[in-house]
Amino acid sequence: MHNRRLPRRGIALVVAAAAVAAPAGCALEPEADTIVGKRSLTIGVKADQPHLGLRRPDGRYEGFDVDVAVYLAGRLGVPPERIRFRTTPSSVREQVLQDGTVDMIVATYSITAPRKTKVTFAGPYYVPHQDTLVRADDTSIRGVRDLEGKRLCQVTGSNSWRRVTEEREIKARLVRVDTYSECMDLLDQRRVDAVSTDDLILAGFAAGRSGRIINAPFTDEKYGIGLHKGDLAGCEALNRAITRMYQDGTAARLLDKWFGKSGLKLTTSIPQFEGCS
């Protein structure tokens, strides 16, 4: 038999046909934009939220979100030594996912409809409630309605202030800053009257300061894990890992570790997932 060589154009057509004919689930190359199968991960976390995401003077990160991130990465096959944490303020969370600076975000990132147009969310991995922190000597604020006319801290990139002034149409006077740690400084300096956001965030700050949580929650905030838009495989893998985290007792242990002394009512049952999209 003569072994006649195909011309270059013929070879290209054969390769293209083979690619088209490959059965579903047998892609010639793995999906590039998914966290599944990665050997290492860059994870966005907060650096200024005590008990959630805090960067220590030695450069290490600690807190509930950090521990959750380490656990979930481990379930994906990535050990702690191959995790790189990156400080990710609220104002840049969508940006760093879109430009590939981070692979995923575990940073008190509430799942909302507008954000879901830009980000794929796994979870939620926990559902806290929005509450309000005031100075210890302030008895004038007992509930969200008492924020009318008060100076309320507004953090860039956060939705918490919207829950007050837009959803409930309470005419608080907004004082804009970049981070919640700045809010706490302004509260101590009497330049704002209140900080309203998720109770876990407030509990972390209250543990080291003189402010008090008024214990008048008024929303559910679904903490999700932010992924590149369209990473459905990563979302599904993380949802399985979150389920396991609650089933094996890790979630309850971490919540008690970081918030057991806060006085908050902590939920240790598996949250209802939003679904991957």
mmCIF file of C-alpha atoms in Angstrom:
data_model
loop_
_atom_site.group_PDB
_atom_site.id
_atom_site.type_symbol
_atom_site.label_atom_id
_atom_site.label_comp_id
_atom_site.label_asym_id
_atom_site.label_seq_id
_atom_site.Cartn_x
_atom_site.Cartn_y
_atom_site.Cartn_z
ATOM 1 C CA MET A 1 0.000 0.000 0.000
ATOM 2 C CA HIS A 2 1.294 3.440 -0.885
ATOM 3 C CA ASN A 3 1.497 5.847 2.050
ATOM 4 C CA ARG A 4 0.457 9.057 0.352
ATOM 5 C CA ARG A 5 0.790 12.165 2.516
ATOM 6 C CA LEU A 6 -2.185 14.496 2.810
ATOM 7 C CA PRO A 7 -1.610 18.100 1.840
ATOM 8 C CA ARG A 8 -1.529 20.609 4.727
ATOM 9 C CA ARG A 9 -5.076 21.769 4.010
ATOM 10 C CA GLY A 10 -6.296 18.181 4.204
ATOM 11 C CA ILE A 11 -4.618 17.628 7.556
ATOM 12 C CA ALA A 12 -6.189 20.799 8.966
ATOM 13 C CA LEU A 13 -9.643 19.646 7.846
ATOM 14 C CA VAL A 14 -9.173 16.232 9.458
ATOM 15 C CA VAL A 15 -8.116 17.811 12.780
ATOM 16 C CA ALA A 16 -11.043 20.244 12.711
ATOM 17 C CA ALA A 17 -13.479 17.425 11.965
ATOM 18 C CA ALA A 18 -12.098 15.367 14.836
ATOM 19 C CA ALA A 19 -12.561 18.293 17.229
ATOM 20 C CA VAL A 20 -16.191 18.741 16.169
ATOM 21 C CA ALA A 21 -16.853 15.024 16.445
ATOM 22 C CA ALA A 22 -15.391 14.729 19.969
ATOM 23 C CA PRO A 23 -18.210 13.630 22.320
ATOM 24 C CA ALA A 24 -19.500 15.936 25.040
ATOM 25 C CA GLY A 25 -17.447 15.674 28.220
ATOM 26 C CA CYS A 26 -14.318 14.653 26.274
ATOM 27 C CA ALA A 27 -12.942 18.088 25.402
ATOM 28 C CA LEU A 28 -9.516 18.080 23.815
ATOM 29 C CA GLU A 29 -8.316 20.591 26.404
ATOM 30 C CA PRO A 30 -9.614 21.332 29.928
ATOM 31 C CA GLU A 31 -11.653 24.456 30.558
ATOM 32 C CA ALA A 32 -9.275 27.329 31.241
ATOM 33 C CA ASP A 33 -11.552 29.560 33.317
ATOM 34 C CA THR A 34 -12.457 27.310 36.242
ATOM 35 C CA ILE A 35 -10.955 26.715 39.650
ATOM 36 C CA VAL A 36 -11.528 22.957 39.319
ATOM 37 C CA GLY A 37 -8.239 21.166 38.798
ATOM 38 C CA LYS A 38 -6.009 24.130 39.634
ATOM 39 C CA ARG A 39 -2.836 23.251 41.537
ATOM 40 C CA SER A 40 -2.799 26.600 43.350
ATOM 41 C CA LEU A 41 -5.343 29.324 44.115
ATOM 42 C CA THR A 42 -5.256 33.070 44.714
ATOM 43 C CA ILE A 43 -8.112 33.907 47.078
ATOM 44 C CA GLY A 44 -9.406 37.392 47.816
ATOM 45 C CA VAL A 45 -10.138 38.126 51.480
ATOM 46 C CA LYS A 46 -10.586 41.171 53.683
ATOM 47 C CA ALA A 47 -7.626 42.487 55.661
ATOM 48 C CA ASP A 48 -9.323 44.815 58.149
ATOM 49 C CA GLN A 49 -12.274 42.862 59.567
ATOM 50 C CA PRO A 50 -11.482 41.276 62.950
ATOM 51 C CA HIS A 51 -12.618 37.639 63.305
ATOM 52 C CA LEU A 52 -13.502 37.471 59.575
ATOM 53 C CA GLY A 53 -10.534 38.559 57.494
ATOM 54 C CA LEU A 54 -7.650 40.329 59.208
ATOM 55 C CA ARG A 55 -4.047 40.697 58.120
ATOM 56 C CA ARG A 56 -1.658 40.328 61.016
ATOM 57 C CA PRO A 57 1.541 42.386 61.379
ATOM 58 C CA ASP A 58 3.548 39.372 60.163
ATOM 59 C CA GLY A 59 1.540 39.343 56.911
ATOM 60 C CA ARG A 60 -0.565 36.271 57.686
ATOM 61 C CA TYR A 61 -4.350 36.394 57.338
ATOM 62 C CA GLU A 62 -6.759 35.059 59.958
ATOM 63 C CA GLY A 63 -10.495 34.860 60.596
ATOM 64 C CA PHE A 64 -13.624 32.878 59.822
ATOM 65 C CA ASP A 65 -13.560 33.646 56.089
ATOM 66 C CA VAL A 66 -9.880 32.715 55.890
ATOM 67 C CA ASP A 67 -10.473 29.375 57.628
ATOM 68 C CA VAL A 68 -13.469 28.672 55.392
ATOM 69 C CA ALA A 69 -11.349 29.437 52.320
ATOM 70 C CA VAL A 70 -8.593 27.065 53.471
ATOM 71 C CA TYR A 71 -11.121 24.280 54.107
ATOM 72 C CA LEU A 72 -12.866 24.678 50.756
ATOM 73 C CA ALA A 73 -9.589 24.899 48.843
ATOM 74 C CA GLY A 74 -8.547 21.668 50.544
ATOM 75 C CA ARG A 75 -11.723 19.973 49.336
ATOM 76 C CA LEU A 76 -10.722 21.088 45.821
ATOM 77 C CA GLY A 77 -7.310 19.477 46.263
ATOM 78 C CA VAL A 78 -5.310 22.648 46.984
ATOM 79 C CA PRO A 79 -3.338 22.496 50.282
ATOM 80 C CA PRO A 80 -2.635 25.609 52.416
ATOM 81 C CA GLU A 81 0.914 25.969 51.117
ATOM 82 C CA ARG A 82 -0.428 26.500 47.591
ATOM 83 C CA ILE A 83 -2.920 29.202 48.594
ATOM 84 C CA ARG A 84 -2.078 32.867 48.124
ATOM 85 C CA PHE A 85 -4.342 35.314 49.932
ATOM 86 C CA ARG A 86 -4.845 38.788 48.505
ATOM 87 C CA THR A 87 -6.391 41.777 50.257
ATOM 88 C CA THR A 88 -9.665 42.567 48.463
ATOM 89 C CA PRO A 89 -11.708 45.588 49.619
ATOM 90 C CA SER A 90 -15.413 45.697 48.808
ATOM 91 C CA SER A 91 -14.895 48.335 46.116
ATOM 92 C CA VAL A 92 -12.762 46.093 43.849
ATOM 93 C CA ARG A 93 -14.288 42.625 44.259
ATOM 94 C CA GLU A 94 -15.907 42.445 40.816
ATOM 95 C CA GLN A 95 -12.875 44.014 39.146
ATOM 96 C CA VAL A 96 -10.286 41.559 40.496
ATOM 97 C CA LEU A 97 -12.439 38.594 39.478
ATOM 98 C CA GLN A 98 -12.975 39.958 35.990
ATOM 99 C CA ASP A 99 -9.310 40.746 35.372
ATOM 100 C CA GLY A 100 -8.100 37.435 36.804
ATOM 101 C CA THR A 101 -6.174 38.897 39.740
ATOM 102 C CA VAL A 102 -7.883 36.369 42.019
ATOM 103 C CA ASP A 103 -9.453 32.965 41.372
ATOM 104 C CA MET A 104 -12.163 33.273 44.020
ATOM 105 C CA ILE A 105 -13.296 35.634 46.760
ATOM 106 C CA VAL A 106 -14.291 34.731 50.325
ATOM 107 C CA ALA A 107 -14.777 38.167 51.852
ATOM 108 C CA THR A 108 -18.225 38.818 53.381
ATOM 109 C CA TYR A 109 -19.461 39.011 49.776
ATOM 110 C CA SER A 110 -23.267 39.180 49.875
ATOM 111 C CA ILE A 111 -25.085 37.594 46.930
ATOM 112 C CA THR A 112 -27.273 40.183 45.163
ATOM 113 C CA ALA A 113 -29.070 40.240 41.814
ATOM 114 C CA PRO A 114 -26.912 43.048 40.320
ATOM 115 C CA ARG A 115 -23.692 41.286 41.348
ATOM 116 C CA LYS A 116 -24.885 38.015 39.806
ATOM 117 C CA THR A 117 -24.793 39.687 36.392
ATOM 118 C CA LYS A 118 -21.013 40.077 36.775
ATOM 119 C CA VAL A 119 -19.998 37.210 39.059
ATOM 120 C CA THR A 120 -20.867 33.531 39.509
ATOM 121 C CA PHE A 121 -21.575 32.827 43.181
ATOM 122 C CA ALA A 122 -21.232 29.553 45.033
ATOM 123 C CA GLY A 123 -23.076 29.198 48.304
ATOM 124 C CA PRO A 124 -24.052 30.942 50.427
ATOM 125 C CA TYR A 125 -21.646 29.501 52.980
ATOM 126 C CA TYR A 126 -23.289 31.499 55.784
ATOM 127 C CA VAL A 127 -26.339 33.761 56.230
ATOM 128 C CA PRO A 128 -25.786 36.548 58.776
ATOM 129 C CA HIS A 129 -28.219 39.410 59.459
ATOM 130 C CA GLN A 130 -27.746 43.142 59.153
ATOM 131 C CA ASP A 131 -27.693 44.979 62.472
ATOM 132 C CA THR A 132 -26.344 48.268 63.789
ATOM 133 C CA LEU A 133 -23.385 49.218 65.976
ATOM 134 C CA VAL A 134 -23.447 52.417 68.039
ATOM 135 C CA ARG A 135 -21.324 53.960 70.768
ATOM 136 C CA ALA A 136 -21.767 52.274 74.141
ATOM 137 C CA ASP A 137 -23.224 55.438 75.689
ATOM 138 C CA ASP A 138 -25.766 56.061 72.882
ATOM 139 C CA THR A 139 -29.298 55.025 73.894
ATOM 140 C CA SER A 140 -31.116 56.975 71.153
ATOM 141 C CA ILE A 141 -30.775 54.228 68.505
ATOM 142 C CA ARG A 142 -32.772 51.082 69.300
ATOM 143 C CA GLY A 143 -33.754 50.007 65.787
ATOM 144 C CA VAL A 144 -33.168 50.793 62.141
ATOM 145 C CA ARG A 145 -35.907 53.478 62.098
ATOM 146 C CA ASP A 146 -33.971 55.443 64.707
ATOM 147 C CA LEU A 147 -31.278 56.099 62.100
ATOM 148 C CA GLU A 148 -33.470 58.851 60.630
ATOM 149 C CA GLY A 149 -31.330 62.014 60.587
ATOM 150 C CA LYS A 150 -28.324 60.217 62.102
ATOM 151 C CA ARG A 151 -24.843 60.144 60.565
ATOM 152 C CA LEU A 152 -24.504 56.665 59.054
ATOM 153 C CA CYS A 153 -21.229 55.304 57.728
ATOM 154 C CA GLN A 154 -21.280 54.382 54.008
ATOM 155 C CA VAL A 155 -18.582 51.991 52.763
ATOM 156 C CA THR A 156 -17.705 52.127 49.065
ATOM 157 C CA GLY A 157 -18.735 48.902 47.324
ATOM 158 C CA SER A 158 -20.987 47.731 50.149
ATOM 159 C CA ASN A 159 -24.767 47.443 49.900
ATOM 160 C CA SER A 160 -25.460 47.739 53.625
ATOM 161 C CA TRP A 161 -26.222 51.469 53.596
ATOM 162 C CA ARG A 162 -28.679 50.908 50.723
ATOM 163 C CA ARG A 163 -30.707 48.587 52.951
ATOM 164 C CA VAL A 164 -31.303 51.589 55.189
ATOM 165 C CA THR A 165 -31.618 54.641 52.936
ATOM 166 C CA GLU A 166 -33.001 53.116 49.733
ATOM 167 C CA GLU A 167 -34.903 49.942 50.643
ATOM 168 C CA ARG A 168 -36.408 51.377 53.841
ATOM 169 C CA GLU A 169 -36.248 55.024 52.737
ATOM 170 C CA ILE A 170 -34.777 56.166 56.040
ATOM 171 C CA LYS A 171 -33.177 59.583 55.613
ATOM 172 C CA ALA A 172 -29.878 59.007 57.365
ATOM 173 C CA ARG A 173 -26.954 61.340 56.647
ATOM 174 C CA LEU A 174 -24.327 59.276 54.850
ATOM 175 C CA VAL A 175 -20.609 59.646 55.573
ATOM 176 C CA ARG A 176 -18.595 57.903 52.863
ATOM 177 C CA VAL A 177 -15.373 55.946 53.525
ATOM 178 C CA ASP A 178 -13.510 53.049 51.906
ATOM 179 C CA THR A 179 -13.530 50.399 54.677
ATOM 180 C CA TYR A 180 -15.403 49.367 57.795
ATOM 181 C CA SER A 181 -12.297 49.865 59.903
ATOM 182 C CA GLU A 182 -12.497 53.545 58.931
ATOM 183 C CA CYS A 183 -16.143 53.519 60.021
ATOM 184 C CA MET A 184 -15.112 52.278 63.433
ATOM 185 C CA ASP A 185 -12.523 55.033 63.781
ATOM 186 C CA LEU A 186 -15.145 57.645 62.869
ATOM 187 C CA LEU A 187 -17.564 56.139 65.403
ATOM 188 C CA ASP A 188 -14.919 56.387 68.142
ATOM 189 C CA GLN A 189 -14.221 59.981 67.090
ATOM 190 C CA ARG A 190 -17.979 60.801 67.187
ATOM 191 C CA ARG A 191 -17.918 61.769 63.511
ATOM 192 C CA VAL A 192 -20.610 59.189 62.708
ATOM 193 C CA ASP A 193 -23.437 57.949 64.915
ATOM 194 C CA ALA A 194 -23.828 54.400 63.635
ATOM 195 C CA VAL A 195 -22.354 51.611 61.521
ATOM 196 C CA SER A 196 -24.916 49.237 60.028
ATOM 197 C CA THR A 197 -23.883 46.029 58.294
ATOM 198 C CA ASP A 198 -23.749 42.244 58.763
ATOM 199 C CA ASP A 199 -23.779 41.142 62.406
ATOM 200 C CA LEU A 200 -20.637 39.013 61.995
ATOM 201 C CA ILE A 201 -18.691 42.055 60.804
ATOM 202 C CA LEU A 202 -20.033 44.138 63.686
ATOM 203 C CA ALA A 203 -19.310 41.409 66.236
ATOM 204 C CA GLY A 204 -15.693 41.231 65.110
ATOM 205 C CA PHE A 205 -15.210 44.965 65.530
ATOM 206 C CA ALA A 206 -17.176 45.180 68.780
ATOM 207 C CA ALA A 207 -14.912 42.562 70.379
ATOM 208 C CA GLY A 208 -12.016 45.015 70.463
ATOM 209 C CA ARG A 209 -13.819 48.323 70.929
ATOM 210 C CA SER A 210 -16.310 50.044 73.191
ATOM 211 C CA GLY A 211 -19.252 50.067 70.751
ATOM 212 C CA ARG A 212 -22.297 47.843 71.157
ATOM 213 C CA ILE A 213 -24.599 46.018 68.736
ATOM 214 C CA ILE A 214 -28.211 47.063 69.282
ATOM 215 C CA ASN A 215 -29.454 43.501 68.504
ATOM 216 C CA ALA A 216 -32.222 44.602 66.122
ATOM 217 C CA PRO A 217 -31.517 42.602 62.930
ATOM 218 C CA PHE A 218 -33.524 43.518 59.834
ATOM 219 C CA THR A 219 -32.177 41.558 56.826
ATOM 220 C CA ASP A 220 -30.694 38.255 55.725
ATOM 221 C CA GLU A 221 -27.290 38.616 54.025
ATOM 222 C CA LYS A 222 -26.170 35.606 51.984
ATOM 223 C CA TYR A 223 -22.381 35.318 52.028
ATOM 224 C CA GLY A 224 -21.325 33.814 48.705
ATOM 225 C CA ILE A 225 -18.029 32.789 47.171
ATOM 226 C CA GLY A 226 -17.301 34.940 44.155
ATOM 227 C CA LEU A 227 -15.998 33.201 41.025
ATOM 228 C CA HIS A 228 -15.239 34.256 37.470
ATOM 229 C CA LYS A 229 -18.525 34.686 35.623
ATOM 230 C CA GLY A 230 -19.513 31.363 34.058
ATOM 231 C CA ASP A 231 -17.419 29.059 36.258
ATOM 232 C CA LEU A 232 -20.303 26.668 36.852
ATOM 233 C CA ALA A 233 -18.022 23.682 37.453
ATOM 234 C CA GLY A 234 -16.262 25.587 40.221
ATOM 235 C CA CYS A 235 -19.572 26.698 41.695
ATOM 236 C CA GLU A 236 -20.930 23.157 41.827
ATOM 237 C CA ALA A 237 -17.702 21.811 43.349
ATOM 238 C CA LEU A 238 -17.740 24.495 46.044
ATOM 239 C CA ASN A 239 -21.395 23.858 46.875
ATOM 240 C CA ARG A 240 -20.529 20.210 47.482
ATOM 241 C CA ALA A 241 -17.605 21.306 49.661
ATOM 242 C CA ILE A 242 -19.802 23.718 51.669
ATOM 243 C CA THR A 243 -22.315 20.928 52.274
ATOM 244 C CA ARG A 244 -19.501 18.723 53.546
ATOM 245 C CA MET A 245 -18.206 21.552 55.766
ATOM 246 C CA TYR A 246 -21.524 21.642 57.618
ATOM 247 C CA GLN A 247 -22.019 17.880 57.676
ATOM 248 C CA ASP A 248 -18.606 17.108 59.198
ATOM 249 C CA GLY A 249 -18.948 19.769 61.902
ATOM 250 C CA THR A 250 -16.273 22.128 60.571
ATOM 251 C CA ALA A 251 -18.696 25.034 60.076
ATOM 252 C CA ALA A 252 -19.985 24.792 63.655
ATOM 253 C CA ARG A 253 -16.435 24.573 65.007
ATOM 254 C CA LEU A 254 -15.240 27.629 63.046
ATOM 255 C CA LEU A 255 -18.292 29.705 63.982
ATOM 256 C CA ASP A 256 -17.744 28.892 67.652
ATOM 257 C CA LYS A 257 -14.009 29.605 67.335
ATOM 258 C CA TRP A 258 -14.513 33.118 65.980
ATOM 259 C CA PHE A 259 -17.952 34.175 67.278
ATOM 260 C CA GLY A 260 -18.812 31.863 70.169
ATOM 261 C CA LYS A 261 -18.350 34.653 72.715
ATOM 262 C CA SER A 262 -20.159 37.329 70.702
ATOM 263 C CA GLY A 263 -23.653 36.634 72.006
ATOM 264 C CA LEU A 264 -24.974 36.229 68.448
ATOM 265 C CA LYS A 265 -27.319 33.387 67.612
ATOM 266 C CA LEU A 266 -25.202 31.337 65.196
ATOM 267 C CA THR A 267 -26.730 29.067 62.553
ATOM 268 C CA THR A 268 -25.037 25.693 62.067
ATOM 269 C CA SER A 269 -27.382 24.124 59.499
ATOM 270 C CA ILE A 270 -26.577 23.997 55.775
ATOM 271 C CA PRO A 271 -27.710 27.227 54.058
ATOM 272 C CA GLN A 272 -30.087 27.038 51.108
ATOM 273 C CA PHE A 273 -27.977 27.448 47.985
ATOM 274 C CA GLU A 274 -28.792 30.019 45.318
ATOM 275 C CA GLY A 275 -27.927 27.737 42.403
ATOM 276 C CA CYS A 276 -25.082 28.161 39.929
ATOM 277 C CA SER A 277 -25.580 30.568 37.026
#
